[in-house]
Amino acid sequence: MHAVETEKLTKYYGKNRGIVDVSLSVMDGEIFGIIGPRGAGKTTIIRLLVGLIKPNSGEVKLFGKNLPPAGGKLYRRVGYLPAEVNYYPDMTGRDLLDYTAGFYKGSDYKWGRELVERLQFDPDLKLGVSSHSNRKKLGIIQALLHKPLLLIIDEPGNSLDPLIKKELFKILEELNQLGTTIFFSTHTLEEVERICHRVALINEGDLIYLGLLNELPGRHLRSITMKIAGRQPSSVALEKLGEAKELSSRPGYYVVFSRLPANELVAYLSHFDLEYLNIANPSLEEIYFDLHRATTGGGDNSNV
């Protein structure tokens, strides 16, 4: 059964496109990530899934059922975390969690206390003076409090420090092992690499890739920044690594985008007398560029 389905989902804001003809499905028990730069349409998709906005055309189904006009009982099985959370300033986190628990039968207060401890959330601080990080933690706990069957999260890592973010993703994996389907958006490739089974790549409102993360075009591209001692390297030598260019801001430094397997890459780099070397995973922008080249026939992609 599919926990989430969309069919030709389209949303415009006046004359400005949000998303156009987005069709995707997420199986029960899957961890699914939708990635793209800010403004790509990720938040639009999530708001459509939880019924906060209505599509111009297309269809949304949760658990195989069309969304009712007001959500109804369907949303009792859903947890939702927006990218930005705002609360009444005079309330404390404890007040709000007690209020939230009242919406769900059999709320697990022990589980709520565990989340408070693991995310290092201060429940007694008034929300008007809470940091962005503390308010984000509260939003996470609210979304997880009833152990939903489907968790929909917009930019889960925003405002969290690295240690708390690591703990959050550990919690998400634990919930998934208990049967929770997780659908989340991010503009950071690192976040989907941590836990996702499949990903969708969206840009300017268009769905441009849907599938396994390891099969994402450009996923195995490596960004190499290097400086070679002595004379400048020949173009032939660099071309064996991949597409190279010298940095105008740092003469003598080259950026190379390579698809060489790791062993071959390390072996070939050992032939150079290197003063500086940095090898990094590609950014989303580099993946978009690589995917665009592949789909438009812009040059040989065999070792870009």
PDB file of C-alpha atoms in Angstrom:
ATOM      1  CA  MET A   1       0.000   0.000   0.000  1.00  0.00           C
ATOM      2  CA  HIS A   2       1.110   3.557  -0.657  1.00  0.00           C
ATOM      3  CA  ALA A   3       1.314   5.950   2.277  1.00  0.00           C
ATOM      4  CA  VAL A   4       1.580   8.933  -0.104  1.00  0.00           C
ATOM      5  CA  GLU A   5       0.483   9.320  -3.724  1.00  0.00           C
ATOM      6  CA  THR A   6       0.324  12.375  -5.951  1.00  0.00           C
ATOM      7  CA  GLU A   7      -0.884  12.427  -9.543  1.00  0.00           C
ATOM      8  CA  LYS A   8      -0.043  15.371 -11.845  1.00  0.00           C
ATOM      9  CA  LEU A   9      -0.102  17.683  -8.835  1.00  0.00           C
ATOM     10  CA  THR A  10       0.037  21.329  -9.911  1.00  0.00           C
ATOM     11  CA  LYS A  11      -0.013  24.535  -7.877  1.00  0.00           C
ATOM     12  CA  TYR A  12       0.351  28.134  -9.055  1.00  0.00           C
ATOM     13  CA  TYR A  13       0.540  31.236  -6.867  1.00  0.00           C
ATOM     14  CA  GLY A  14      -1.125  33.718  -9.180  1.00  0.00           C
ATOM     15  CA  LYS A  15       1.014  33.606 -12.315  1.00  0.00           C
ATOM     16  CA  ASN A  16       4.005  32.156 -10.462  1.00  0.00           C
ATOM     17  CA  ARG A  17       4.506  28.407 -10.618  1.00  0.00           C
ATOM     18  CA  GLY A  18       4.821  26.412  -7.442  1.00  0.00           C
ATOM     19  CA  ILE A  19       4.924  22.890  -8.873  1.00  0.00           C
ATOM     20  CA  VAL A  20       3.760  21.420 -12.177  1.00  0.00           C
ATOM     21  CA  ASP A  21       2.571  17.851 -12.865  1.00  0.00           C
ATOM     22  CA  VAL A  22       4.347  16.212  -9.921  1.00  0.00           C
ATOM     23  CA  SER A  23       3.542  12.503  -9.719  1.00  0.00           C
ATOM     24  CA  LEU A  24       5.150  10.325  -7.068  1.00  0.00           C
ATOM     25  CA  SER A  25       4.352   7.548  -4.626  1.00  0.00           C
ATOM     26  CA  VAL A  26       5.796   6.472  -1.296  1.00  0.00           C
ATOM     27  CA  MET A  27       5.328   2.938   0.001  1.00  0.00           C
ATOM     28  CA  ASP A  28       4.335   2.112   3.567  1.00  0.00           C
ATOM     29  CA  GLY A  29       7.454   1.887   5.731  1.00  0.00           C
ATOM     30  CA  GLU A  30       9.658   3.841   3.353  1.00  0.00           C
ATOM     31  CA  ILE A  31      11.942   6.762   4.161  1.00  0.00           C
ATOM     32  CA  PHE A  32      11.548   9.146   1.235  1.00  0.00           C
ATOM     33  CA  GLY A  33      13.420  12.390   0.721  1.00  0.00           C
ATOM     34  CA  ILE A  34      12.594  15.205  -1.644  1.00  0.00           C
ATOM     35  CA  ILE A  35      15.593  17.391  -2.371  1.00  0.00           C
ATOM     36  CA  GLY A  36      16.092  20.671  -4.163  1.00  0.00           C
ATOM     37  CA  PRO A  37      17.349  24.205  -3.630  1.00  0.00           C
ATOM     38  CA  ARG A  38      15.365  26.783  -1.694  1.00  0.00           C
ATOM     39  CA  GLY A  39      12.343  27.851  -3.713  1.00  0.00           C
ATOM     40  CA  ALA A  40      12.299  24.663  -5.814  1.00  0.00           C
ATOM     41  CA  GLY A  41       8.763  23.678  -4.737  1.00  0.00           C
ATOM     42  CA  LYS A  42       9.454  21.283  -1.858  1.00  0.00           C
ATOM     43  CA  THR A  43       7.405  23.191   0.723  1.00  0.00           C
ATOM     44  CA  THR A  44       4.548  23.539  -1.757  1.00  0.00           C
ATOM     45  CA  ILE A  45       4.382  19.747  -2.087  1.00  0.00           C
ATOM     46  CA  ILE A  46       4.385  19.261   1.674  1.00  0.00           C
ATOM     47  CA  ARG A  47       1.692  21.875   2.263  1.00  0.00           C
ATOM     48  CA  LEU A  48      -0.453  20.177  -0.356  1.00  0.00           C
ATOM     49  CA  LEU A  49       0.048  16.810   1.360  1.00  0.00           C
ATOM     50  CA  VAL A  50      -1.174  18.120   4.707  1.00  0.00           C
ATOM     51  CA  GLY A  51      -4.048  20.120   3.231  1.00  0.00           C
ATOM     52  CA  LEU A  52      -2.794  23.593   4.110  1.00  0.00           C
ATOM     53  CA  ILE A  53      -3.202  24.705   0.495  1.00  0.00           C
ATOM     54  CA  LYS A  54      -5.270  23.369  -2.403  1.00  0.00           C
ATOM     55  CA  PRO A  55      -3.900  22.350  -5.798  1.00  0.00           C
ATOM     56  CA  ASN A  56      -4.927  23.973  -9.063  1.00  0.00           C
ATOM     57  CA  SER A  57      -5.120  20.464 -10.487  1.00  0.00           C
ATOM     58  CA  GLY A  58      -4.051  16.950  -9.711  1.00  0.00           C
ATOM     59  CA  GLU A  59      -4.690  14.576  -6.852  1.00  0.00           C
ATOM     60  CA  VAL A  60      -3.273  13.733  -3.418  1.00  0.00           C
ATOM     61  CA  LYS A  61      -3.892  10.496  -1.548  1.00  0.00           C
ATOM     62  CA  LEU A  62      -2.733   9.444   1.913  1.00  0.00           C
ATOM     63  CA  PHE A  63      -3.069   5.776   2.876  1.00  0.00           C
ATOM     64  CA  GLY A  64      -4.904   5.234  -0.418  1.00  0.00           C
ATOM     65  CA  LYS A  65      -7.626   7.783   0.373  1.00  0.00           C
ATOM     66  CA  ASN A  66      -8.326  11.206  -1.118  1.00  0.00           C
ATOM     67  CA  LEU A  67      -7.837  14.090   1.286  1.00  0.00           C
ATOM     68  CA  PRO A  68     -11.125  15.095   2.912  1.00  0.00           C
ATOM     69  CA  PRO A  69     -11.969  18.838   2.842  1.00  0.00           C
ATOM     70  CA  ALA A  70     -10.951  19.399   6.457  1.00  0.00           C
ATOM     71  CA  GLY A  71      -8.541  16.516   6.913  1.00  0.00           C
ATOM     72  CA  GLY A  72     -10.714  14.729   9.451  1.00  0.00           C
ATOM     73  CA  LYS A  73      -9.654  11.463  11.083  1.00  0.00           C
ATOM     74  CA  LEU A  74      -7.139  10.792   8.310  1.00  0.00           C
ATOM     75  CA  TYR A  75      -4.680  13.253   9.853  1.00  0.00           C
ATOM     76  CA  ARG A  76      -4.763  11.576  13.263  1.00  0.00           C
ATOM     77  CA  ARG A  77      -2.256   9.109  11.821  1.00  0.00           C
ATOM     78  CA  VAL A  78      -0.011  11.872  10.457  1.00  0.00           C
ATOM     79  CA  GLY A  79       2.733  13.907  12.131  1.00  0.00           C
ATOM     80  CA  TYR A  80       3.731  17.201  10.500  1.00  0.00           C
ATOM     81  CA  LEU A  81       6.674  19.513  11.068  1.00  0.00           C
ATOM     82  CA  PRO A  82       6.868  22.755   9.050  1.00  0.00           C
ATOM     83  CA  ALA A  83      10.201  24.330   8.155  1.00  0.00           C
ATOM     84  CA  GLU A  84       9.556  27.245  10.524  1.00  0.00           C
ATOM     85  CA  VAL A  85       7.579  26.961  13.748  1.00  0.00           C
ATOM     86  CA  ASN A  86       5.939  29.802  15.697  1.00  0.00           C
ATOM     87  CA  TYR A  87       4.037  29.664  18.952  1.00  0.00           C
ATOM     88  CA  TYR A  88       2.206  31.844  21.472  1.00  0.00           C
ATOM     89  CA  PRO A  89       5.029  33.649  23.284  1.00  0.00           C
ATOM     90  CA  ASP A  90       3.601  33.333  26.804  1.00  0.00           C
ATOM     91  CA  MET A  91       3.234  29.542  26.667  1.00  0.00           C
ATOM     92  CA  THR A  92       5.930  27.135  27.771  1.00  0.00           C
ATOM     93  CA  GLY A  93       6.881  24.054  25.827  1.00  0.00           C
ATOM     94  CA  ARG A  94       5.378  21.896  28.561  1.00  0.00           C
ATOM     95  CA  ASP A  95       2.048  23.731  28.256  1.00  0.00           C
ATOM     96  CA  LEU A  96       1.986  23.187  24.513  1.00  0.00           C
ATOM     97  CA  LEU A  97       2.936  19.508  24.693  1.00  0.00           C
ATOM     98  CA  ASP A  98       0.196  18.849  27.276  1.00  0.00           C
ATOM     99  CA  TYR A  99      -2.263  20.632  24.973  1.00  0.00           C
ATOM    100  CA  THR A 100      -1.070  18.648  21.932  1.00  0.00           C
ATOM    101  CA  ALA A 101      -1.326  15.326  23.761  1.00  0.00           C
ATOM    102  CA  GLY A 102      -5.009  16.018  24.344  1.00  0.00           C
ATOM    103  CA  PHE A 103      -5.691  15.668  20.622  1.00  0.00           C
ATOM    104  CA  TYR A 104      -4.590  12.033  20.549  1.00  0.00           C
ATOM    105  CA  LYS A 105      -6.040   9.116  22.472  1.00  0.00           C
ATOM    106  CA  GLY A 106      -3.495   7.143  24.427  1.00  0.00           C
ATOM    107  CA  SER A 107      -0.669   9.639  24.094  1.00  0.00           C
ATOM    108  CA  ASP A 108       2.552   8.160  25.414  1.00  0.00           C
ATOM    109  CA  TYR A 109       3.878  10.618  27.995  1.00  0.00           C
ATOM    110  CA  LYS A 110       6.907   8.425  28.681  1.00  0.00           C
ATOM    111  CA  TRP A 111       7.802   8.686  24.993  1.00  0.00           C
ATOM    112  CA  GLY A 112       7.336  12.459  25.176  1.00  0.00           C
ATOM    113  CA  ARG A 113       9.735  12.715  28.122  1.00  0.00           C
ATOM    114  CA  GLU A 114      12.260  10.571  26.244  1.00  0.00           C
ATOM    115  CA  LEU A 115      12.116  12.931  23.251  1.00  0.00           C
ATOM    116  CA  VAL A 116      12.583  15.944  25.542  1.00  0.00           C
ATOM    117  CA  GLU A 117      15.721  14.382  27.008  1.00  0.00           C
ATOM    118  CA  ARG A 118      17.209  13.111  23.748  1.00  0.00           C
ATOM    119  CA  LEU A 119      16.727  16.404  21.920  1.00  0.00           C
ATOM    120  CA  GLN A 120      17.888  18.398  24.973  1.00  0.00           C
ATOM    121  CA  PHE A 121      14.736  20.495  24.922  1.00  0.00           C
ATOM    122  CA  ASP A 122      13.961  22.914  27.751  1.00  0.00           C
ATOM    123  CA  PRO A 123      10.184  22.495  28.298  1.00  0.00           C
ATOM    124  CA  ASP A 124       9.836  25.169  30.972  1.00  0.00           C
ATOM    125  CA  LEU A 125      11.196  28.101  28.997  1.00  0.00           C
ATOM    126  CA  LYS A 126       8.588  30.535  27.673  1.00  0.00           C
ATOM    127  CA  LEU A 127       8.406  30.297  23.914  1.00  0.00           C
ATOM    128  CA  GLY A 128       8.654  34.043  23.445  1.00  0.00           C
ATOM    129  CA  VAL A 129      12.245  33.959  24.668  1.00  0.00           C
ATOM    130  CA  SER A 130      13.171  30.550  23.219  1.00  0.00           C
ATOM    131  CA  SER A 131      15.842  30.242  20.558  1.00  0.00           C
ATOM    132  CA  HIS A 132      15.036  29.073  17.028  1.00  0.00           C
ATOM    133  CA  SER A 133      16.676  25.782  17.936  1.00  0.00           C
ATOM    134  CA  ASN A 134      14.504  25.265  21.032  1.00  0.00           C
ATOM    135  CA  ARG A 135      11.319  26.043  19.092  1.00  0.00           C
ATOM    136  CA  LYS A 136      12.382  23.627  16.353  1.00  0.00           C
ATOM    137  CA  LYS A 137      12.896  20.890  18.951  1.00  0.00           C
ATOM    138  CA  LEU A 138       9.391  21.554  20.275  1.00  0.00           C
ATOM    139  CA  GLY A 139       7.960  21.244  16.764  1.00  0.00           C
ATOM    140  CA  ILE A 140       9.739  17.910  16.318  1.00  0.00           C
ATOM    141  CA  ILE A 141       8.416  16.559  19.630  1.00  0.00           C
ATOM    142  CA  GLN A 142       4.889  17.687  18.741  1.00  0.00           C
ATOM    143  CA  ALA A 143       5.079  15.891  15.400  1.00  0.00           C
ATOM    144  CA  LEU A 144       6.402  12.667  16.968  1.00  0.00           C
ATOM    145  CA  LEU A 145       4.407  12.638  20.200  1.00  0.00           C
ATOM    146  CA  HIS A 146       1.675  10.265  18.961  1.00  0.00           C
ATOM    147  CA  LYS A 147       4.072   7.976  17.036  1.00  0.00           C
ATOM    148  CA  PRO A 148       2.372   8.658  13.693  1.00  0.00           C
ATOM    149  CA  LEU A 149       2.070   6.123  10.895  1.00  0.00           C
ATOM    150  CA  LEU A 150       3.170   8.839   8.458  1.00  0.00           C
ATOM    151  CA  LEU A 151       5.601  11.607   9.345  1.00  0.00           C
ATOM    152  CA  ILE A 152       5.849  14.594   6.992  1.00  0.00           C
ATOM    153  CA  ILE A 153       8.746  16.947   7.752  1.00  0.00           C
ATOM    154  CA  ASP A 154       9.868  20.099   5.972  1.00  0.00           C
ATOM    155  CA  GLU A 155      13.621  20.790   6.357  1.00  0.00           C
ATOM    156  CA  PRO A 156      14.126  18.774   9.584  1.00  0.00           C
ATOM    157  CA  GLY A 157      17.724  19.875  10.136  1.00  0.00           C
ATOM    158  CA  ASN A 158      17.052  23.628  10.058  1.00  0.00           C
ATOM    159  CA  SER A 159      18.248  25.484  13.189  1.00  0.00           C
ATOM    160  CA  LEU A 160      19.647  22.344  14.850  1.00  0.00           C
ATOM    161  CA  ASP A 161      23.267  21.946  15.878  1.00  0.00           C
ATOM    162  CA  PRO A 162      25.098  18.897  14.448  1.00  0.00           C
ATOM    163  CA  LEU A 163      24.807  16.707  17.553  1.00  0.00           C
ATOM    164  CA  ILE A 164      21.063  17.276  17.921  1.00  0.00           C
ATOM    165  CA  LYS A 165      20.567  16.751  14.189  1.00  0.00           C
ATOM    166  CA  LYS A 166      22.401  13.432  14.456  1.00  0.00           C
ATOM    167  CA  GLU A 167      20.136  12.385  17.335  1.00  0.00           C
ATOM    168  CA  LEU A 168      17.042  13.424  15.393  1.00  0.00           C
ATOM    169  CA  PHE A 169      17.950  11.225  12.444  1.00  0.00           C
ATOM    170  CA  LYS A 170      18.621   8.359  14.837  1.00  0.00           C
ATOM    171  CA  ILE A 171      15.110   8.820  16.269  1.00  0.00           C
ATOM    172  CA  LEU A 172      13.628   8.872  12.765  1.00  0.00           C
ATOM    173  CA  GLU A 173      15.358   5.598  11.911  1.00  0.00           C
ATOM    174  CA  GLU A 174      14.025   4.012  15.105  1.00  0.00           C
ATOM    175  CA  LEU A 175      10.468   5.118  14.290  1.00  0.00           C
ATOM    176  CA  ASN A 176      10.826   3.793  10.768  1.00  0.00           C
ATOM    177  CA  GLN A 177      11.869   0.397  12.142  1.00  0.00           C
ATOM    178  CA  LEU A 178       8.605   0.425  14.111  1.00  0.00           C
ATOM    179  CA  GLY A 179       6.647   1.021  10.898  1.00  0.00           C
ATOM    180  CA  THR A 180       6.458   4.801  10.473  1.00  0.00           C
ATOM    181  CA  THR A 181       6.662   6.067   6.898  1.00  0.00           C
ATOM    182  CA  ILE A 182       8.801   9.205   6.674  1.00  0.00           C
ATOM    183  CA  PHE A 183       8.515  11.858   3.973  1.00  0.00           C
ATOM    184  CA  PHE A 184      10.848  14.813   4.347  1.00  0.00           C
ATOM    185  CA  SER A 185      12.285  17.651   2.319  1.00  0.00           C
ATOM    186  CA  THR A 186      15.749  19.150   2.417  1.00  0.00           C
ATOM    187  CA  HIS A 187      18.121  21.298   0.396  1.00  0.00           C
ATOM    188  CA  THR A 188      21.076  19.343   1.818  1.00  0.00           C
ATOM    189  CA  LEU A 189      22.226  16.169   0.077  1.00  0.00           C
ATOM    190  CA  GLU A 190      23.907  14.979   3.278  1.00  0.00           C
ATOM    191  CA  GLU A 191      20.541  14.618   5.036  1.00  0.00           C
ATOM    192  CA  VAL A 192      19.031  12.267   2.463  1.00  0.00           C
ATOM    193  CA  GLU A 193      22.279  10.286   2.344  1.00  0.00           C
ATOM    194  CA  ARG A 194      21.873   9.450   6.022  1.00  0.00           C
ATOM    195  CA  ILE A 195      18.603   7.541   5.970  1.00  0.00           C
ATOM    196  CA  CYS A 196      16.648   7.688   2.691  1.00  0.00           C
ATOM    197  CA  HIS A 197      15.556   4.663   0.703  1.00  0.00           C
ATOM    198  CA  ARG A 198      14.540   6.713  -2.343  1.00  0.00           C
ATOM    199  CA  VAL A 199      14.682  10.359  -3.349  1.00  0.00           C
ATOM    200  CA  ALA A 200      12.937  12.827  -5.625  1.00  0.00           C
ATOM    201  CA  LEU A 201      14.844  15.744  -7.086  1.00  0.00           C
ATOM    202  CA  ILE A 202      12.838  18.878  -7.788  1.00  0.00           C
ATOM    203  CA  ASN A 203      13.917  22.138  -9.391  1.00  0.00           C
ATOM    204  CA  GLU A 204      11.818  25.170 -10.335  1.00  0.00           C
ATOM    205  CA  GLY A 205       8.634  23.203  -9.678  1.00  0.00           C
ATOM    206  CA  ASP A 206       9.519  20.257 -11.926  1.00  0.00           C
ATOM    207  CA  LEU A 207      10.211  16.718 -10.766  1.00  0.00           C
ATOM    208  CA  ILE A 208      13.438  15.844 -12.567  1.00  0.00           C
ATOM    209  CA  TYR A 209      14.445  12.591 -10.877  1.00  0.00           C
ATOM    210  CA  LEU A 210      12.656   9.904  -8.865  1.00  0.00           C
ATOM    211  CA  GLY A 211      14.432   6.765  -7.731  1.00  0.00           C
ATOM    212  CA  LEU A 212      17.215   5.246  -5.658  1.00  0.00           C
ATOM    213  CA  LEU A 213      19.781   7.632  -4.217  1.00  0.00           C
ATOM    214  CA  ASN A 214      22.700   5.606  -5.584  1.00  0.00           C
ATOM    215  CA  GLU A 215      21.266   5.947  -9.090  1.00  0.00           C
ATOM    216  CA  LEU A 216      20.874   9.716  -8.895  1.00  0.00           C
ATOM    217  CA  PRO A 217      22.733  11.181 -11.914  1.00  0.00           C
ATOM    218  CA  GLY A 218      25.836  12.969 -10.703  1.00  0.00           C
ATOM    219  CA  ARG A 219      25.697  11.225  -7.306  1.00  0.00           C
ATOM    220  CA  HIS A 220      29.168   9.712  -7.797  1.00  0.00           C
ATOM    221  CA  LEU A 221      30.658  12.882  -9.203  1.00  0.00           C
ATOM    222  CA  ARG A 222      33.592  14.134  -7.114  1.00  0.00           C
ATOM    223  CA  SER A 223      34.667  17.743  -6.790  1.00  0.00           C
ATOM    224  CA  ILE A 224      38.460  17.948  -6.542  1.00  0.00           C
ATOM    225  CA  THR A 225      40.340  21.136  -5.692  1.00  0.00           C
ATOM    226  CA  MET A 226      44.094  20.805  -6.164  1.00  0.00           C
ATOM    227  CA  LYS A 227      47.330  22.760  -6.484  1.00  0.00           C
ATOM    228  CA  ILE A 228      50.281  21.108  -8.170  1.00  0.00           C
ATOM    229  CA  ALA A 229      53.825  22.057  -7.225  1.00  0.00           C
ATOM    230  CA  GLY A 230      56.190  23.371  -9.896  1.00  0.00           C
ATOM    231  CA  ARG A 231      55.034  24.006 -13.421  1.00  0.00           C
ATOM    232  CA  GLN A 232      51.418  24.053 -14.460  1.00  0.00           C
ATOM    233  CA  PRO A 233      49.908  20.649 -15.291  1.00  0.00           C
ATOM    234  CA  SER A 234      49.205  19.862 -18.906  1.00  0.00           C
ATOM    235  CA  SER A 235      45.606  19.920 -20.094  1.00  0.00           C
ATOM    236  CA  VAL A 236      46.021  16.294 -21.195  1.00  0.00           C
ATOM    237  CA  ALA A 237      46.998  15.228 -17.679  1.00  0.00           C
ATOM    238  CA  LEU A 238      44.007  16.988 -16.142  1.00  0.00           C
ATOM    239  CA  GLU A 239      41.581  15.692 -18.769  1.00  0.00           C
ATOM    240  CA  LYS A 240      42.287  12.146 -17.587  1.00  0.00           C
ATOM    241  CA  LEU A 241      40.836  13.174 -14.226  1.00  0.00           C
ATOM    242  CA  GLY A 242      37.825  14.961 -15.651  1.00  0.00           C
ATOM    243  CA  GLU A 243      36.613  18.405 -16.611  1.00  0.00           C
ATOM    244  CA  ALA A 244      39.000  20.969 -15.094  1.00  0.00           C
ATOM    245  CA  LYS A 245      39.245  24.711 -14.756  1.00  0.00           C
ATOM    246  CA  GLU A 246      41.700  27.034 -13.034  1.00  0.00           C
ATOM    247  CA  LEU A 247      40.274  29.234 -10.289  1.00  0.00           C
ATOM    248  CA  SER A 248      40.548  32.878 -11.307  1.00  0.00           C
ATOM    249  CA  SER A 249      40.619  33.911  -7.644  1.00  0.00           C
ATOM    250  CA  ARG A 250      43.426  31.459  -6.790  1.00  0.00           C
ATOM    251  CA  PRO A 251      45.982  31.135  -9.607  1.00  0.00           C
ATOM    252  CA  GLY A 252      47.543  27.695  -9.720  1.00  0.00           C
ATOM    253  CA  TYR A 253      44.522  26.031  -8.103  1.00  0.00           C
ATOM    254  CA  TYR A 254      42.330  23.797 -10.242  1.00  0.00           C
ATOM    255  CA  VAL A 255      38.834  22.420  -9.738  1.00  0.00           C
ATOM    256  CA  VAL A 256      38.186  19.089 -11.404  1.00  0.00           C
ATOM    257  CA  PHE A 257      34.880  17.202 -11.603  1.00  0.00           C
ATOM    258  CA  SER A 258      35.597  13.498 -11.943  1.00  0.00           C
ATOM    259  CA  ARG A 259      33.702  10.228 -12.117  1.00  0.00           C
ATOM    260  CA  LEU A 260      36.752   8.016 -11.809  1.00  0.00           C
ATOM    261  CA  PRO A 261      36.241   5.136  -9.352  1.00  0.00           C
ATOM    262  CA  ALA A 262      37.866   5.885  -5.994  1.00  0.00           C
ATOM    263  CA  ASN A 263      40.824   3.520  -6.445  1.00  0.00           C
ATOM    264  CA  GLU A 264      41.603   4.852  -9.927  1.00  0.00           C
ATOM    265  CA  LEU A 265      41.252   8.438  -8.736  1.00  0.00           C
ATOM    266  CA  VAL A 266      43.677   7.975  -5.832  1.00  0.00           C
ATOM    267  CA  ALA A 267      46.146   6.108  -8.047  1.00  0.00           C
ATOM    268  CA  TYR A 268      46.129   8.809 -10.716  1.00  0.00           C
ATOM    269  CA  LEU A 269      46.438  11.663  -8.210  1.00  0.00           C
ATOM    270  CA  SER A 270      49.557   9.986  -6.791  1.00  0.00           C
ATOM    271  CA  HIS A 271      51.375  10.891 -10.021  1.00  0.00           C
ATOM    272  CA  PHE A 272      51.133  14.606  -9.192  1.00  0.00           C
ATOM    273  CA  ASP A 273      53.332  16.553  -6.790  1.00  0.00           C
ATOM    274  CA  LEU A 274      50.452  18.065  -4.833  1.00  0.00           C
ATOM    275  CA  GLU A 275      50.732  21.134  -2.597  1.00  0.00           C
ATOM    276  CA  TYR A 276      47.004  21.086  -1.823  1.00  0.00           C
ATOM    277  CA  LEU A 277      44.187  18.577  -2.306  1.00  0.00           C
ATOM    278  CA  ASN A 278      40.529  18.528  -1.302  1.00  0.00           C
ATOM    279  CA  ILE A 279      38.032  15.898  -2.504  1.00  0.00           C
ATOM    280  CA  ALA A 280      34.360  16.557  -1.772  1.00  0.00           C
ATOM    281  CA  ASN A 281      30.952  15.190  -2.679  1.00  0.00           C
ATOM    282  CA  PRO A 282      29.103  17.225  -5.286  1.00  0.00           C
ATOM    283  CA  SER A 283      26.733  19.993  -4.277  1.00  0.00           C
ATOM    284  CA  LEU A 284      23.116  19.861  -5.398  1.00  0.00           C
ATOM    285  CA  GLU A 285      23.901  22.621  -7.893  1.00  0.00           C
ATOM    286  CA  GLU A 286      26.657  20.477  -9.428  1.00  0.00           C
ATOM    287  CA  ILE A 287      24.287  17.517  -9.637  1.00  0.00           C
ATOM    288  CA  TYR A 288      21.688  19.686 -11.392  1.00  0.00           C
ATOM    289  CA  PHE A 289      24.307  20.866 -13.875  1.00  0.00           C
ATOM    290  CA  ASP A 290      25.467  17.319 -14.505  1.00  0.00           C
ATOM    291  CA  LEU A 291      21.901  16.070 -14.928  1.00  0.00           C
ATOM    292  CA  HIS A 292      21.147  18.923 -17.332  1.00  0.00           C
ATOM    293  CA  ARG A 293      24.185  17.982 -19.422  1.00  0.00           C
ATOM    294  CA  ALA A 294      23.093  14.359 -19.494  1.00  0.00           C
ATOM    295  CA  THR A 295      19.515  15.111 -20.549  1.00  0.00           C
ATOM    296  CA  THR A 296      20.367  17.770 -23.144  1.00  0.00           C
ATOM    297  CA  GLY A 297      23.344  15.994 -24.658  1.00  0.00           C
ATOM    298  CA  GLY A 298      25.728  18.749 -23.595  1.00  0.00           C
ATOM    299  CA  GLY A 299      28.988  16.926 -24.098  1.00  0.00           C
ATOM    300  CA  ASP A 300      30.505  13.603 -23.145  1.00  0.00           C
ATOM    301  CA  ASN A 301      29.450  12.584 -19.668  1.00  0.00           C
ATOM    302  CA  SER A 302      31.520   9.453 -19.426  1.00  0.00           C
ATOM    303  CA  ASN A 303      34.069  11.117 -17.132  1.00  0.00           C
ATOM    304  CA  VAL A 304      32.958  14.647 -16.412  1.00  0.00           C
TER     305      VAL A 304
END
